[in-house]
Amino acid sequence: MNQTAPKSLRLQIALFGKVNAGKSSFLNLVAGQQVSITSPIAGTTTDAVEKAMELLPLGPVLFIDCAGYGDETALGAERMKKSDLAYSRADVIVWLTNASDFGDIDRRFLRKCSDDKRKVMVVFNKIDLNLPSDDMLAEVKNCGVSDILLLNSLDSAAREKNIASFKQALIKLAPEDFIVNVPLAGDLVEPHSHVILITPIDIEAPKGRLIMPQVQTIRDLLDHDCTVTVVKENDYCCVLENLKNPPSLVICDSQVVKKMVSETPENIPCTTFSILFSRLKGDLPLMTCGAYTINNLKDGDKILIAEGCTHHAVEDDIGRVKIPRLIRQYTGRDLQFDVYSGHDYPENLKEYALVLHCGGCMLNRRENLSRIELAAHLGVPITNYGMAISLTQGVLNRVLFPFQKMM
Ligand code: SF4
């Protein structure tokens, strides 16, 4: 494939282990080049090092080489926070260890994965020094680990064999949607249908290109043998009027959802990119419930605006300005909005009456789900910008209609 696939579309594989377990050497073995700084001095990796590559037959992957556990230095706690973030977003977790010093840190990590129901692969590295005993292997298996590899990352003669075993284990552990192509919109219509996409080109649109959700939707529909017409919102009516047959589906950016619904005859199904992505990368029923809790907000409630990446906020920024304005107008309540960007999620999540998340186009499904799961676990409703906009515009039921049978 290519080196330009965004991180959110790559299988994210996080490498964990104690300091000096050989994580960086293992990554270099897979990458076939010097990616991480390796040295026999414990704790060489401080921040997570990311390496994007193509790993056939899986496709584009992103390795995250995390700081080692058991770092007793002053910066250790900070490094572990970054490792925790990688743990939340990783699709596949790989724990590197050695038979020579397998111990409590290994056990604690593997039990945590088991408690969190996270699938993990264990790699016993440096087998030239020591092989794991049968008891040790049984202990690892008792933690629910079925995929255990034994290798020496520095053994170049065994490189191909070791990489092949690693890929086999990855294929077993990768989420199903990496192995099977999960449709974005193509399953909502019959093959050879005509679908109209409405994409506003405003000051928030990136210069010279369409944004990723639009590009992915076009590709998905083409993969399902559909015909796609892409229009700006002001041309939509005219295109619709000139069609011999009505389109099978209309999909719009949430910011123009009210206009789109008012111009779309009742018999034409319509929805938004936000809802498509909520289904693909999140939990559509839960996010729908979250959207309806906007009706119950009270004066003084705190709302978290969570953005999946940091970006330069423009005038009338959607998260900082437009959404708070819409929700205040719709509810008539005196509400407080806090904004968090990037991989950060606040520790005081329980203080919030609602989490309003962006579309999360830069996050992979695992990270989106872990944010949703954390909010659900703490009993904090969560929805996304697009669904909140559709609710405040009085059209949420209409744009959810194409998914009725699935909810
Ligand atoms: S803020 Fe969210 S929706 Fe916007 S670009 Fe970043 S991840 Fe994508």
Coordinates of C-alpha atoms and ligand atoms in Angstrom, one line a residue:
M1 CA 0.0 0.0 0.0
N2 CA 1.5 3.4 0.9
Q3 CA 3.4 5.3 3.5
T4 CA 0.7 8.1 3.5
A5 CA -2.1 6.1 5.1
P6 CA -3.2 8.2 8.1
K7 CA -2.4 6.8 11.6
S8 CA -6.1 6.3 12.2
L9 CA -6.3 3.7 9.4
R10 CA -3.2 1.8 10.5
L11 CA -3.2 -1.2 12.8
Q12 CA -1.6 0.2 15.9
I13 CA 0.7 -2.2 17.6
A14 CA 2.1 -1.1 21.0
L15 CA 5.3 -2.7 22.3
F16 CA 5.6 -2.9 26.1
G17 CA 8.0 -4.5 28.4
K18 CA 10.4 -3.8 31.3
V19 CA 13.3 -1.5 30.7
N20 CA 15.9 -3.2 28.6
A21 CA 13.6 -6.1 27.6
G22 CA 14.7 -5.6 24.0
K23 CA 11.6 -3.8 22.7
S24 CA 13.6 -1.4 20.5
S25 CA 15.7 -4.3 19.1
F26 CA 12.5 -6.2 18.4
L27 CA 11.1 -3.2 16.5
N28 CA 14.3 -2.9 14.5
L29 CA 14.1 -6.6 13.7
V30 CA 10.6 -6.2 12.2
A31 CA 11.4 -2.9 10.5
G32 CA 14.7 -4.2 9.2
Q33 CA 16.3 -0.9 10.1
Q34 CA 17.4 1.2 13.0
V35 CA 14.2 2.8 14.3
S36 CA 14.6 3.2 18.0
I37 CA 17.7 4.1 19.8
T38 CA 19.0 0.9 21.3
S39 CA 21.6 0.5 23.9
P40 CA 22.4 -1.9 26.7
I41 CA 21.8 1.0 29.2
A42 CA 18.4 0.4 30.8
G43 CA 15.7 3.1 29.9
T44 CA 17.0 4.3 26.6
T45 CA 13.5 4.7 25.2
T46 CA 11.9 7.7 27.0
D47 CA 8.9 8.8 24.8
A48 CA 7.0 6.4 22.7
V49 CA 8.7 6.1 19.3
E50 CA 6.3 5.6 16.4
K51 CA 7.1 3.7 13.2
A52 CA 4.7 3.5 10.3
M53 CA 5.2 0.7 7.8
E54 CA 3.5 -1.7 5.5
L55 CA 3.3 -5.2 6.9
L56 CA 1.8 -7.6 4.3
P57 CA -0.7 -9.2 4.4
L58 CA -2.1 -6.9 7.2
G59 CA -1.4 -3.7 5.3
P60 CA -0.4 -0.3 6.9
V61 CA 0.6 -0.6 10.6
L62 CA 1.9 1.7 13.2
F63 CA 4.3 0.4 15.8
I64 CA 4.5 2.3 19.1
D65 CA 7.6 1.5 21.0
C66 CA 6.8 2.6 24.6
A67 CA 9.0 3.5 27.5
G68 CA 10.0 0.5 29.7
Y69 CA 8.2 -0.5 32.9
G70 CA 10.2 -0.5 36.1
D71 CA 11.9 2.9 35.4
E72 CA 12.9 4.2 38.8
T73 CA 14.1 7.5 37.6
A74 CA 12.4 10.9 38.3
L75 CA 10.9 10.9 34.8
G76 CA 9.5 7.4 35.2
A77 CA 6.0 8.4 36.1
E78 CA 5.7 10.8 33.2
R79 CA 7.0 8.2 30.8
M80 CA 4.4 5.7 32.2
K81 CA 1.6 8.2 31.5
K82 CA 2.6 8.2 27.8
S83 CA 2.7 4.4 27.9
D84 CA -0.8 4.3 29.4
L85 CA -2.1 6.4 26.5
A86 CA -0.5 4.0 24.0
Y87 CA -2.2 1.1 26.0
S88 CA -5.6 2.7 25.5
R89 CA -5.2 3.3 21.8
A90 CA -3.3 0.1 20.7
D91 CA -5.2 -2.4 18.6
V92 CA -2.7 -5.0 19.5
I93 CA -0.5 -5.2 22.6
V94 CA 2.8 -6.9 22.5
W95 CA 4.6 -7.6 25.8
L96 CA 8.4 -8.2 25.5
T97 CA 10.1 -10.1 28.2
N98 CA 13.1 -12.4 29.0
A99 CA 13.2 -15.7 30.7
S100 CA 16.1 -14.4 32.8
D101 CA 14.2 -11.8 34.6
F102 CA 10.5 -12.6 34.2
G103 CA 8.9 -11.4 37.5
D104 CA 6.2 -9.3 39.2
I105 CA 6.1 -6.5 36.7
D106 CA 5.4 -9.0 33.9
R107 CA 2.7 -10.7 36.0
R108 CA 1.0 -7.4 36.9
F109 CA 0.9 -6.2 33.3
L110 CA -0.5 -9.5 32.0
R111 CA -3.1 -9.6 34.7
K112 CA -4.1 -6.1 33.9
C113 CA -4.6 -7.1 30.2
S114 CA -6.6 -10.0 31.3
D115 CA -8.8 -7.9 33.7
D116 CA -9.3 -5.3 30.9
K117 CA -10.1 -8.1 28.4
R118 CA -7.2 -6.9 26.2
K119 CA -5.7 -9.4 23.9
V120 CA -1.9 -9.6 24.2
M121 CA 1.0 -11.4 22.6
V122 CA 4.0 -12.2 24.7
V123 CA 7.4 -12.3 23.1
F124 CA 10.2 -14.0 25.1
N125 CA 13.2 -12.3 23.7
K126 CA 16.9 -13.1 24.1
I127 CA 16.3 -16.8 24.1
D128 CA 20.0 -17.2 23.3
L129 CA 20.6 -16.4 27.0
N130 CA 17.8 -18.4 28.6
L131 CA 14.6 -20.3 27.5
P132 CA 11.4 -19.9 29.5
S133 CA 10.6 -22.9 31.7
D134 CA 7.4 -24.8 31.3
D135 CA 6.1 -23.3 34.6
M136 CA 6.8 -19.8 33.2
L137 CA 5.0 -20.5 30.0
A138 CA 2.0 -22.1 31.9
E139 CA 1.9 -19.0 34.1
V140 CA 1.7 -16.7 31.0
K141 CA -1.0 -18.9 29.5
N142 CA -3.0 -18.7 32.8
C143 CA -3.2 -15.0 32.2
G144 CA -5.2 -15.7 29.1
V145 CA -2.3 -15.3 26.7
S146 CA -2.5 -17.8 23.8
D147 CA 0.1 -16.2 21.5
I148 CA 3.7 -16.7 22.8
L149 CA 6.8 -16.2 20.6
L150 CA 10.3 -17.3 21.6
L151 CA 13.0 -15.5 19.7
N152 CA 16.3 -13.6 19.7
S153 CA 15.8 -10.2 18.0
L154 CA 19.5 -10.0 17.2
D155 CA 19.5 -13.3 15.3
S156 CA 19.6 -12.2 11.7
A157 CA 19.6 -15.7 10.4
A158 CA 16.2 -16.4 11.9
R159 CA 14.7 -13.0 11.0
E160 CA 12.3 -14.2 8.2
K161 CA 11.1 -17.1 10.4
N162 CA 10.5 -14.8 13.4
I163 CA 8.7 -12.2 11.4
A164 CA 6.5 -14.8 9.8
S165 CA 5.5 -16.1 13.3
F166 CA 4.9 -12.6 14.5
K167 CA 2.6 -11.8 11.5
Q168 CA 0.7 -15.0 12.1
A169 CA 0.1 -14.0 15.7
L170 CA -0.8 -10.4 14.7
I171 CA -3.5 -11.7 12.2
K172 CA -5.1 -13.7 15.1
L173 CA -5.1 -10.7 17.4
A174 CA -6.0 -7.9 15.1
P175 CA -9.6 -6.6 15.4
E176 CA -11.9 -8.1 12.8
D177 CA -12.3 -4.8 11.0
F178 CA -8.7 -4.9 10.0
I179 CA -9.0 -8.3 8.4
V180 CA -12.6 -7.9 7.0
N181 CA -13.5 -4.7 5.3
V182 CA -16.3 -3.2 7.4
P183 CA -18.5 -1.0 5.2
L184 CA -18.9 2.7 6.0
A185 CA -22.0 3.5 3.8
G186 CA -22.0 0.8 1.1
D187 CA -24.2 -1.6 3.1
L188 CA -26.9 1.1 3.4
V189 CA -27.7 1.0 -0.3
E190 CA -27.9 -1.6 -3.1
P191 CA -24.9 -2.0 -5.5
H192 CA -25.1 0.4 -8.4
S193 CA -27.1 3.0 -6.4
H194 CA -26.5 6.7 -6.8
V195 CA -25.5 8.5 -3.6
I196 CA -25.1 12.3 -3.2
L197 CA -22.5 13.7 -0.8
I198 CA -22.8 17.3 0.3
T199 CA -19.5 18.9 1.4
P200 CA -19.3 22.5 2.5
I201 CA -16.1 24.2 1.4
D202 CA -15.7 26.8 4.2
I203 CA -12.7 28.3 6.0
E204 CA -12.3 25.1 8.0
A205 CA -11.9 23.0 4.9
P206 CA -8.3 22.1 4.2
K207 CA -6.8 23.9 1.2
G208 CA -6.8 21.9 -2.0
R209 CA -8.3 18.6 -0.7
L210 CA -11.3 17.0 0.9
I211 CA -11.2 15.9 4.5
M212 CA -10.6 12.2 5.3
P213 CA -14.2 11.2 6.2
Q214 CA -15.4 12.4 2.8
V215 CA -12.6 10.6 1.0
Q216 CA -13.2 7.4 2.9
T217 CA -16.9 7.5 2.2
I218 CA -16.3 8.0 -1.6
R219 CA -13.9 5.1 -1.6
D220 CA -16.3 2.9 0.3
L221 CA -19.2 3.7 -2.0
L222 CA -17.1 3.1 -5.1
D223 CA -16.0 -0.3 -3.6
H224 CA -19.7 -1.1 -3.4
D225 CA -20.2 -0.3 -7.1
C226 CA -22.1 2.9 -6.4
T227 CA -22.1 6.1 -8.3
V228 CA -21.2 9.1 -6.2
T229 CA -22.0 12.8 -6.9
V230 CA -20.2 15.3 -4.7
V231 CA -21.8 18.7 -4.4
K232 CA -21.4 21.9 -2.4
E233 CA -24.5 22.7 -0.3
N234 CA -25.7 25.5 -2.5
D235 CA -25.8 23.3 -5.6
Y236 CA -27.6 20.4 -4.0
C237 CA -31.2 21.5 -4.8
C238 CA -30.3 22.1 -8.5
V239 CA -28.6 18.7 -8.8
L240 CA -31.5 17.0 -7.2
E241 CA -34.1 18.6 -9.4
N242 CA -32.1 17.6 -12.6
L243 CA -32.0 13.9 -11.7
K244 CA -34.2 11.5 -13.6
N245 CA -34.4 9.2 -10.5
P246 CA -34.0 10.2 -6.9
P247 CA -30.7 9.2 -5.2
S248 CA -30.7 6.2 -2.9
L249 CA -29.0 8.1 -0.2
V250 CA -27.8 11.6 0.6
I251 CA -25.0 12.2 3.1
C252 CA -24.0 15.6 4.3
D253 CA -21.6 17.4 6.6
S254 CA -23.4 18.0 9.9
Q255 CA -22.9 21.7 9.6
V256 CA -25.4 21.8 6.8
V257 CA -27.8 19.1 8.1
K258 CA -30.8 21.4 8.7
K259 CA -30.6 22.8 5.1
M260 CA -30.1 19.3 3.6
V261 CA -33.1 17.8 5.5
S262 CA -35.3 20.8 4.5
E263 CA -34.4 20.2 0.8
T264 CA -34.6 16.4 0.8
P265 CA -38.0 14.9 0.0
E266 CA -39.2 12.6 2.8
N267 CA -38.9 9.4 0.6
I268 CA -35.1 9.9 0.2
P269 CA -33.0 8.5 3.0
C270 CA -30.4 10.9 4.3
T271 CA -27.8 11.0 7.0
T272 CA -24.5 12.7 8.0
F273 CA -20.8 11.8 7.9
S274 CA -20.7 12.0 11.7
I275 CA -23.3 9.3 12.0
L276 CA -21.5 7.0 9.5
F277 CA -18.3 7.4 11.5
S278 CA -20.0 6.9 14.8
R279 CA -21.2 3.5 13.6
L280 CA -17.8 2.6 12.1
K281 CA -15.5 3.8 14.8
G282 CA -17.7 4.0 17.9
D283 CA -21.0 2.9 19.3
L284 CA -23.9 4.4 17.5
P285 CA -26.7 3.4 20.0
L286 CA -24.7 4.8 22.9
M287 CA -23.8 8.0 21.1
T288 CA -27.5 8.4 20.2
C289 CA -28.5 8.1 23.8
G290 CA -25.8 10.6 24.7
A291 CA -27.1 13.1 22.2
Y292 CA -30.6 13.0 23.7
T293 CA -29.2 13.8 27.2
I294 CA -28.6 17.3 25.9
N295 CA -32.4 17.8 26.5
N296 CA -31.8 17.2 30.3
L297 CA -28.8 19.6 30.8
K298 CA -29.2 21.9 33.8
D299 CA -27.7 25.3 34.7
G300 CA -24.1 25.0 35.9
D301 CA -23.5 21.6 34.1
K302 CA -20.0 21.1 32.8
I303 CA -19.5 19.8 29.3
L304 CA -16.3 18.3 28.0
I305 CA -15.4 19.1 24.4
A306 CA -13.0 16.4 23.4
E307 CA -10.9 16.7 20.2
G308 CA -8.9 13.8 18.8
C309 CA -6.1 16.0 17.6
T310 CA -4.6 19.4 18.2
H311 CA -5.3 21.8 15.4
H312 CA -5.1 25.5 15.0
A313 CA -8.5 26.9 16.1
V314 CA -10.0 29.2 13.5
E315 CA -12.4 32.0 14.1
D316 CA -15.8 30.5 14.8
D317 CA -14.1 27.1 15.5
I318 CA -16.6 24.3 15.7
G319 CA -15.6 22.8 19.0
R320 CA -14.8 26.1 20.8
V321 CA -17.4 28.4 19.4
K322 CA -20.1 26.9 17.2
I323 CA -21.1 23.8 19.3
P324 CA -21.2 25.7 22.7
R325 CA -23.3 28.4 21.1
L326 CA -25.7 25.9 19.6
I327 CA -26.1 24.0 22.8
R328 CA -26.6 27.1 24.9
Q329 CA -29.2 28.4 22.5
Y330 CA -31.0 25.1 22.2
T331 CA -31.1 24.4 26.0
G332 CA -31.3 28.0 27.2
R333 CA -29.0 26.8 30.1
D334 CA -26.0 28.4 31.6
L335 CA -23.3 25.8 30.8
Q336 CA -19.6 25.5 31.2
F337 CA -17.5 24.1 28.3
D338 CA -14.0 22.8 28.7
V339 CA -11.8 21.8 25.7
Y340 CA -9.3 18.9 25.6
S341 CA -7.3 18.1 22.5
G342 CA -5.1 15.3 21.3
H343 CA -4.6 12.0 23.2
D344 CA -5.4 13.7 26.5
Y345 CA -8.6 12.8 28.3
P346 CA -9.1 14.5 31.7
E347 CA -8.8 12.5 34.9
N348 CA -11.9 14.2 36.4
L349 CA -14.2 12.9 33.7
K350 CA -17.0 12.2 36.3
E351 CA -17.4 15.9 36.9
Y352 CA -18.9 16.3 33.4
A353 CA -22.6 16.0 32.6
L354 CA -21.8 15.2 29.0
V355 CA -18.8 14.5 26.7
L356 CA -19.1 16.0 23.2
H357 CA -16.5 14.3 21.1
C358 CA -15.3 15.4 17.7
G359 CA -15.6 13.0 14.8
G360 CA -12.3 11.4 15.8
C361 CA -11.1 11.0 12.2
M362 CA -7.5 11.0 13.4
L363 CA -8.1 8.3 16.1
N364 CA -8.3 4.6 15.4
R365 CA -11.4 2.6 16.4
R366 CA -9.6 1.2 19.5
E367 CA -8.9 4.7 20.9
N368 CA -12.3 6.0 20.1
L369 CA -13.9 3.0 21.8
S370 CA -11.6 3.3 24.8
R371 CA -12.8 6.9 25.2
I372 CA -16.4 5.8 24.8
E373 CA -16.0 2.9 27.2
L374 CA -14.4 5.0 29.9
A375 CA -17.2 7.5 29.8
A376 CA -19.8 4.7 29.8
H377 CA -18.0 3.1 32.7
L378 CA -18.1 6.3 34.7
G379 CA -21.8 6.9 33.8
V380 CA -21.0 10.0 31.8
P381 CA -23.1 10.3 28.6
I382 CA -21.1 10.8 25.4
T383 CA -22.0 11.8 21.9
N384 CA -20.3 13.5 19.0
Y385 CA -20.4 17.0 17.5
G386 CA -22.4 15.9 14.5
M387 CA -25.1 14.1 16.4
A388 CA -25.4 17.1 18.9
I389 CA -25.8 19.4 15.9
S390 CA -28.5 17.3 14.4
L391 CA -30.4 17.2 17.7
T392 CA -30.2 20.9 18.2
Q393 CA -31.5 21.4 14.6
G394 CA -34.4 19.1 15.3
V395 CA -33.4 16.5 12.6
L396 CA -31.7 13.7 14.5
N397 CA -34.5 11.2 14.1
R398 CA -34.6 11.8 10.3
V399 CA -30.8 11.3 9.9
L400 CA -30.8 8.2 12.0
F401 CA -33.6 6.6 10.0
P402 CA -31.2 4.7 7.6
F403 CA -29.8 2.9 10.6
Q404 CA -33.2 2.1 12.3
K405 CA -32.9 -1.7 11.7
M406 CA -29.4 -1.8 13.2
M407 CA -30.2 -0.1 16.5
Ligands
SF4_1 S1 -10.5 17.5 15.9 FE1 -11.3 15.4 15.6 S2 -12.6 15.4 13.7 FE2 -11.2 17.3 13.7 S3 -9.5 16.6 12.5 FE3 -9.0 16.2 14.7 S4 -9.6 14.1 15.1 FE4 -10.6 14.7 13.1

